[in-house]
XYZ file of C-alpha atoms in Angstrom:
472
model
C 24.100 23.749 -19.840
C 21.183 24.168 -22.147
C 18.083 26.312 -21.381
C 14.620 24.671 -20.543
C 11.358 26.032 -22.454
C 9.284 27.952 -19.795
C 5.624 27.149 -20.258
C 4.496 30.770 -21.024
C 7.247 30.749 -23.587
C 6.073 27.395 -25.321
C 2.348 28.370 -25.319
C 3.192 31.700 -27.106
C 5.424 29.605 -29.682
C 2.951 27.075 -30.065
C 0.165 30.180 -30.772
C 2.523 31.636 -33.297
C 2.936 28.429 -35.207
C -0.917 27.954 -35.249
C -1.625 31.630 -36.386
C 1.276 31.374 -39.032
C -0.214 28.007 -40.380
C -3.805 29.304 -40.694
C -2.744 32.559 -42.244
C -0.349 30.596 -44.747
C -2.731 28.324 -45.986
C -4.988 30.935 -48.391
C -1.559 31.842 -50.073
C -0.457 28.118 -51.066
C -2.239 28.648 -54.545
C 0.282 31.213 -55.318
C 3.329 29.982 -53.764
C 4.226 28.129 -57.246
C 4.866 31.672 -59.069
C 8.300 32.570 -59.986
C 8.215 35.800 -58.003
C 6.735 34.264 -55.047
C 9.004 30.887 -55.604
C 12.066 33.508 -55.722
C 10.958 35.738 -52.668
C 10.512 32.480 -50.628
C 14.052 31.420 -51.490
C 15.555 35.008 -50.403
C 13.345 35.163 -47.158
C 14.250 31.232 -46.057
C 17.622 31.281 -47.157
C 18.924 33.263 -43.944
C 16.663 31.124 -41.784
C 17.386 27.853 -42.885
C 17.802 25.554 -39.823
C 21.446 24.239 -39.264
C 21.973 20.606 -37.839
C 23.433 20.375 -34.423
C 26.752 18.727 -35.697
C 27.492 21.624 -38.223
C 27.371 24.686 -35.725
C 27.910 23.311 -31.862
C 29.181 26.581 -31.073
C 26.365 28.605 -32.100
C 23.638 26.352 -30.709
C 25.774 26.238 -27.708
C 26.214 30.142 -27.405
C 22.511 30.542 -28.330
C 21.101 28.159 -25.584
C 22.949 30.735 -22.933
C 21.371 33.781 -23.768
C 19.113 35.358 -21.196
C 15.590 36.540 -22.299
C 15.546 39.699 -23.147
C 12.490 42.084 -23.380
C 10.512 41.254 -27.161
C 12.286 38.269 -27.476
C 11.768 34.640 -26.740
C 13.891 32.601 -24.666
C 16.533 30.470 -26.416
C 15.819 26.816 -27.071
C 17.691 23.563 -27.816
C 17.082 21.845 -31.064
C 16.800 18.625 -29.000
C 14.309 20.024 -26.559
C 10.686 18.934 -26.416
C 8.015 21.071 -25.739
C 6.367 20.450 -22.639
C 3.061 18.242 -22.692
C 3.410 17.258 -26.060
C 3.262 20.229 -28.014
C 5.619 19.046 -30.361
C 9.422 19.532 -31.343
C 11.512 22.603 -31.117
C 13.180 23.153 -34.636
C 13.975 26.636 -34.503
C 17.093 28.072 -32.941
C 16.589 31.509 -31.000
C 17.382 34.021 -34.056
C 14.875 32.079 -36.476
C 11.948 32.498 -33.352
C 12.965 36.469 -33.262
C 13.010 36.269 -37.153
C 9.719 34.495 -37.319
C 8.288 37.068 -34.651
C 9.084 40.056 -36.589
C 7.344 38.666 -39.719
C 4.649 38.053 -38.117
C 4.317 41.845 -36.233
C 4.926 43.176 -39.892
C 2.396 40.849 -41.802
C -1.118 42.560 -41.507
C -2.871 39.048 -41.747
C -1.727 38.135 -37.971
C -3.237 40.266 -35.121
C -1.332 40.724 -32.005
C -4.781 40.797 -30.306
C -5.207 37.327 -31.833
C -1.814 35.972 -31.326
C -2.495 37.003 -27.447
C -5.823 35.281 -27.306
C -4.351 31.846 -28.686
C -1.259 32.209 -26.331
C -3.703 32.876 -23.094
C -5.990 29.650 -23.896
C -2.866 27.451 -24.564
C -1.589 28.758 -21.119
C -4.831 27.997 -19.663
C -4.477 24.556 -20.769
C -0.756 24.047 -19.670
C -1.582 24.837 -16.129
C -4.696 22.910 -15.667
C -2.300 19.760 -16.848
C 0.142 20.810 -14.652
C -2.242 20.850 -11.683
C -3.842 17.560 -12.668
C -0.850 15.277 -13.115
C 0.634 15.877 -9.770
C -2.364 15.177 -8.036
C -3.222 12.082 -9.868
C 0.341 10.815 -9.311
C 0.269 11.629 -5.353
C -3.289 9.437 -5.228
C -1.476 6.781 -7.072
C 1.365 6.804 -4.524
C -0.848 6.570 -1.567
C -3.122 3.511 -2.783
C -2.868 0.790 -0.371
C -1.628 -2.144 -2.206
C -4.111 -4.308 -0.713
C -7.059 -2.364 -1.760
C -8.404 -1.749 1.763
C -10.909 0.809 2.086
C -10.568 2.215 5.736
C -14.071 3.640 7.018
C -15.692 2.431 4.108
C -17.059 -0.440 2.887
C -16.374 -2.339 -0.860
C -20.042 -3.440 -0.375
C -21.997 -0.552 0.448
C -25.423 -1.950 -0.840
C -24.684 -4.910 1.557
C -26.445 -3.886 4.588
C -25.562 -6.751 6.895
C -24.559 -7.630 9.433
C -26.674 -5.112 11.199
C -25.793 -4.327 14.964
C -28.719 -6.946 16.505
C -27.309 -9.757 14.180
C -23.891 -9.368 15.650
C -25.247 -9.438 18.902
C -27.300 -12.165 18.506
C -24.222 -14.540 17.296
C -21.967 -13.043 20.251
C -24.745 -14.569 22.416
C -25.175 -17.711 20.942
C -21.440 -18.250 20.605
C -20.882 -17.421 23.999
C -22.977 -19.752 25.618
C -21.215 -22.423 23.932
C -17.817 -21.160 24.243
C -18.122 -18.929 27.035
C -17.912 -15.354 27.330
C -14.959 -13.420 25.999
C -13.672 -10.072 27.710
C -10.920 -8.323 26.331
C -7.910 -8.189 28.921
C -7.406 -4.400 30.877
C -3.657 -5.108 31.021
C -1.753 -7.113 28.414
C -0.357 -10.456 29.548
C 3.586 -11.132 29.792
C 5.108 -12.995 26.669
C 4.502 -16.714 26.768
C 7.871 -18.434 25.814
C 6.351 -21.590 24.859
C 3.006 -20.597 22.913
C 3.222 -18.087 20.043
C -0.300 -16.790 20.263
C -1.956 -13.872 17.980
C 0.413 -11.226 19.176
C -1.345 -10.641 22.838
C 2.288 -8.837 24.162
C 3.184 -5.825 25.074
C 6.179 -5.671 22.185
C 4.767 -4.233 18.891
C 7.565 -6.259 17.151
C 7.280 -9.456 18.969
C 3.642 -9.216 18.327
C 4.338 -9.015 14.632
C 6.526 -11.948 14.189
C 4.628 -14.303 16.372
C 1.895 -13.526 14.667
C 3.728 -14.316 11.544
C 4.709 -17.427 12.698
C 1.181 -18.406 13.877
C -0.088 -18.044 10.387
C -0.979 -20.794 7.595
C -0.093 -23.533 10.300
C -1.555 -25.099 13.627
C -0.728 -23.586 16.894
C 1.205 -26.679 17.809
C 3.678 -26.001 14.899
C 3.786 -22.217 15.273
C 5.045 -23.018 19.360
C 7.634 -25.279 18.064
C 9.050 -22.759 15.666
C 8.927 -20.002 18.064
C 10.437 -22.205 20.740
C 13.280 -22.880 18.406
C 14.001 -18.858 18.156
C 14.113 -18.915 22.016
C 16.519 -21.775 22.314
C 18.950 -20.163 19.848
C 19.064 -16.726 20.250
C 17.795 -16.501 23.839
C 15.506 -13.857 25.318
C 15.468 -10.086 26.504
C 16.020 -9.729 30.194
C 14.662 -5.996 30.626
C 12.930 -3.197 28.824
C 9.209 -3.145 27.202
C 10.466 -6.345 25.236
C 11.455 -8.414 28.478
C 10.824 -12.146 27.974
C 10.538 -12.010 24.177
C 13.535 -13.073 21.449
C 16.241 -11.612 21.201
C 15.379 -10.241 17.858
C 18.533 -7.817 16.900
C 20.362 -11.532 17.580
C 18.085 -12.740 14.992
C 18.769 -9.962 12.571
C 22.650 -10.257 12.463
C 22.239 -14.496 12.547
C 22.720 -16.065 9.095
C 19.747 -17.051 7.368
C 20.613 -20.490 7.550
C 20.433 -19.911 11.079
C 17.125 -18.642 11.130
C 16.008 -21.385 9.048
C 17.225 -23.987 11.299
C 15.550 -22.595 14.513
C 11.927 -22.530 12.827
C 11.984 -25.341 10.552
C 10.157 -27.769 13.219
C 6.940 -25.447 12.493
C 6.742 -25.607 8.723
C 7.030 -23.035 5.906
C 10.602 -22.229 7.543
C 12.062 -21.372 4.111
C 9.438 -18.733 3.575
C 8.860 -17.521 7.049
C 12.568 -17.183 7.629
C 13.526 -14.969 4.816
C 10.246 -12.839 5.843
C 11.569 -12.584 9.587
C 14.896 -11.497 8.323
C 13.793 -8.727 5.662
C 11.560 -7.331 8.520
C 14.065 -6.884 11.230
C 16.409 -5.415 8.660
C 13.783 -3.049 8.181
C 12.872 -2.246 11.408
C 16.679 -1.479 12.156
C 17.107 0.875 9.462
C 13.893 2.504 10.476
C 14.810 3.021 14.302
C 18.130 4.363 13.075
C 16.570 7.145 10.619
C 14.450 7.819 13.968
C 17.332 8.176 16.202
C 19.243 10.452 13.615
C 16.104 12.711 13.234
C 15.638 13.229 17.224
C 19.488 14.015 17.549
C 19.252 16.701 14.945
C 15.983 17.977 15.856
C 14.334 17.807 12.563
C 10.808 18.852 12.099
C 9.858 17.253 8.860
C 9.874 13.700 9.953
C 7.061 11.359 11.161
C 4.396 13.186 13.127
C 4.837 11.160 16.256
C 8.076 12.405 16.851
C 7.323 15.913 17.484
C 4.723 15.038 19.873
C 7.188 12.870 22.389
C 8.187 14.220 25.564
C 12.098 14.751 26.119
C 12.229 11.716 28.157
C 10.551 9.775 25.614
C 13.137 10.782 23.055
C 15.987 10.156 24.961
C 14.528 6.201 25.750
C 14.050 5.967 22.105
C 17.514 7.451 21.286
C 18.836 4.883 23.985
C 17.183 1.864 22.529
C 18.413 2.745 19.044
C 21.979 3.372 20.294
C 21.718 0.104 21.974
C 20.055 -2.031 18.659
C 17.080 -2.733 20.519
C 14.786 -3.482 17.953
C 11.439 -1.829 18.316
C 8.334 -1.092 17.101
C 6.381 0.570 19.961
C 5.635 4.148 18.348
C 3.210 2.437 16.365
C 1.084 2.570 19.809
C 0.885 6.294 19.347
C -0.621 5.965 16.071
C -4.137 6.148 14.488
C -5.616 2.434 13.592
C -5.688 3.348 9.792
C -2.120 4.832 9.845
C -0.886 1.608 11.947
C -2.594 -0.532 9.563
C -0.482 1.384 6.734
C 2.830 1.114 8.382
C 2.129 -2.699 9.288
C 1.198 -3.959 5.825
C 4.649 -2.381 4.317
C 6.601 -5.277 5.581
C 7.170 -8.380 3.485
C 4.541 -11.100 4.471
C 2.089 -9.037 6.520
C -1.117 -9.112 5.264
C -4.126 -7.167 6.595
C -5.417 -10.152 8.860
C -1.686 -10.379 10.430
C -1.661 -6.544 10.832
C -5.341 -6.663 12.469
C -4.250 -9.106 14.769
C -1.530 -6.813 15.977
C -3.804 -3.971 16.040
C -6.479 -5.777 18.147
C -4.361 -7.861 20.537
C -1.277 -5.754 21.051
C -2.250 -2.159 20.424
C -5.655 -3.051 21.914
C -7.657 -1.045 19.367
C -11.137 -2.467 18.359
C -10.049 -4.300 14.776
C -11.971 -7.330 13.179
C -9.164 -9.380 11.687
C -10.465 -12.111 9.308
C -9.311 -15.758 9.093
C -10.107 -18.461 6.949
C -12.435 -19.842 9.790
C -14.091 -16.431 10.095
C -14.406 -15.587 6.257
C -16.023 -19.246 5.965
C -18.480 -18.701 8.677
C -19.536 -14.925 7.584
C -20.397 -16.268 4.122
C -22.781 -18.800 5.597
C -24.356 -16.279 8.030
C -24.784 -14.006 4.911
C -22.672 -11.190 6.373
C -20.733 -10.517 3.273
C -21.730 -10.756 -0.640
C -21.833 -14.399 -2.218
C -19.497 -14.835 -4.880
C -17.915 -11.477 -4.332
C -16.152 -11.289 -1.305
C -12.526 -12.191 -0.337
C -10.740 -12.432 3.008
C -9.433 -9.220 2.465
C -12.502 -7.165 0.956
C -14.494 -8.942 3.928
C -12.248 -7.230 6.422
C -12.738 -3.939 4.942
C -16.732 -4.586 4.769
C -16.842 -6.102 8.405
C -14.448 -3.678 9.896
C -17.441 -1.124 9.267
C -20.429 -3.174 9.861
C -19.405 -4.857 13.027
C -19.850 -2.345 16.313
C -16.312 -1.827 17.807
C -17.525 -2.935 21.346
C -18.098 -6.923 19.682
C -14.712 -7.121 17.197
C -12.865 -8.802 19.958
C -15.105 -11.144 21.488
C -16.549 -12.138 17.894
C -12.997 -12.583 16.584
C -12.251 -15.061 19.305
C -15.792 -16.766 19.325
C -16.033 -17.386 15.617
C -12.255 -18.730 15.165
C -13.351 -21.399 18.275
C -16.563 -22.318 16.780
C -14.819 -22.814 13.258
C -12.452 -25.332 14.687
C -14.625 -27.188 17.117
C -18.206 -27.117 15.763
C -18.759 -30.532 14.069
C -20.998 -28.865 11.398
C -18.902 -25.232 10.978
C -15.170 -26.954 10.644
C -13.337 -26.355 7.229
C -14.201 -30.035 5.749
C -17.649 -31.692 7.369
C -20.683 -32.849 6.292
C -24.022 -34.994 7.293
C -21.841 -38.018 7.860
C -19.059 -36.547 10.041
C -18.553 -37.588 13.401
C -20.635 -35.285 15.714
C -22.923 -33.823 13.159
C -25.763 -34.753 15.247
C -24.707 -33.095 18.220
C -25.873 -29.936 16.080
C -24.845 -26.075 15.893
C -26.185 -23.304 18.080
C -26.141 -21.171 15.254
C -27.429 -23.612 12.760
C -30.902 -21.760 12.178
C -28.770 -18.820 10.757
C -26.298 -19.976 8.214
C -26.458 -21.504 5.027
C -23.794 -23.840 4.305
C -22.207 -23.863 0.667
C -19.578 -25.853 -1.744
C -17.853 -28.525 -0.573
C -19.226 -28.669 3.013
C -22.860 -28.338 1.738
C -25.352 -29.946 4.509
C -27.053 -31.878 2.109
C -24.087 -33.859 0.895
C -24.572 -37.180 3.273
C -22.078 -39.070 0.960
C -19.272 -36.775 2.048
C -16.689 -39.480 3.596
C -15.467 -39.138 7.266
C -11.890 -39.122 7.313
C -10.263 -40.968 9.928
C -6.998 -39.868 11.135
C -6.294 -43.375 13.007
C -7.040 -45.263 9.645
C -5.348 -43.109 7.346
C -2.639 -41.865 8.901
C -2.936 -38.603 7.549
C -3.930 -34.726 8.567
C -6.921 -33.457 7.449
C -6.894 -29.917 5.735
C -7.877 -28.348 8.973
C -4.384 -29.570 10.967
C -2.114 -28.499 8.137
C -3.039 -25.125 6.535
C -5.655 -23.589 8.348
C -4.466 -20.384 10.628
C -4.598 -21.371 14.379
C -5.089 -18.221 15.499
């Protein structure tokens, strides 16, 4: 096994080579003289570099020699100096010979050589400190570009707390007051919902099923899972689907169970992938608890003995669970949730809001549309993801639950704020409670009286609102 070049040795060798080059340049004019030519041939005859194929034993032996006082460490001719300092072309004997010549040559002073080596060493040290830090930052970067605790639009001072209070008051006067439940209700077997159930895994998959479809379709998909795989009779997941049975089932069975809800091909694959990941994580956590390892997730060390025993028992019985997310901070819970296939910031925020019962302003298509019309996000710049990061900072925590619910209800039912609407739409004359606060833009622009009304009875076709809007 060949020895590697240490940083200090690399820096000293680079300094030596640089100093030699500087010293040799003035003597190039005399190098063609017969005397100098003959002397050069003699001095280099014993230092001719050998190719690895010519003397493999010599190279192998020299690379195994330990560093001794007054000599440089052994090098392999195929080694590269670290940090792009160049390639190594000399064996140990050649380097030592160069060092002796430099000490005998009055043109290269020892203190100058040491100074150059010190400067190069500082450069190497600085590089080795910066690169790992850059790699660490890159590894921790959120794939969705979320900015927890900071808005991506710091110059956009809206909405103000007063604006949030006003919109909440106006929408409550039409849709009723929304108060977060003190206790999470028992899971429904007929309604998918947005994750307002005790089990975190149940909440996650229910929310996934409700995405990009209507409430009716997501309920059909969830009902199919209940009928085919059954429900749990005990534990914190009591009343939810037997997710372990879903995990072990063939993909085609999961597809058949949810196909009535639409997008079954995509969603069945995501559900299977999520359940496989949860199972693997549950087993890894159990092994850490059994072995008493202290270098695992921080929440494991904080558990009581009873909690540890319960988690071990759940893993032994293949009861799939994500309930440890209850103990994480909102930021850490978000990071954990978005790592699963098909789970973006909106789905994760719904789980945090409804299941973990933390203030978190999930942004769906209805909310995004109305917030743009309200001027709460920069026009032309914001996306659903950046809007989430911005509104999460700007909206007061005590209003996040109610505003989330109210804006969705309003976006679905208001004749003037629905996804596809115009002055000729049915019910437009009924007005809008926030009409004086919004500026409608795009195809739904208020000043477009020629927009045709789509009649479901006449056309027999569903509008965009019925097909590809989330029904949260």
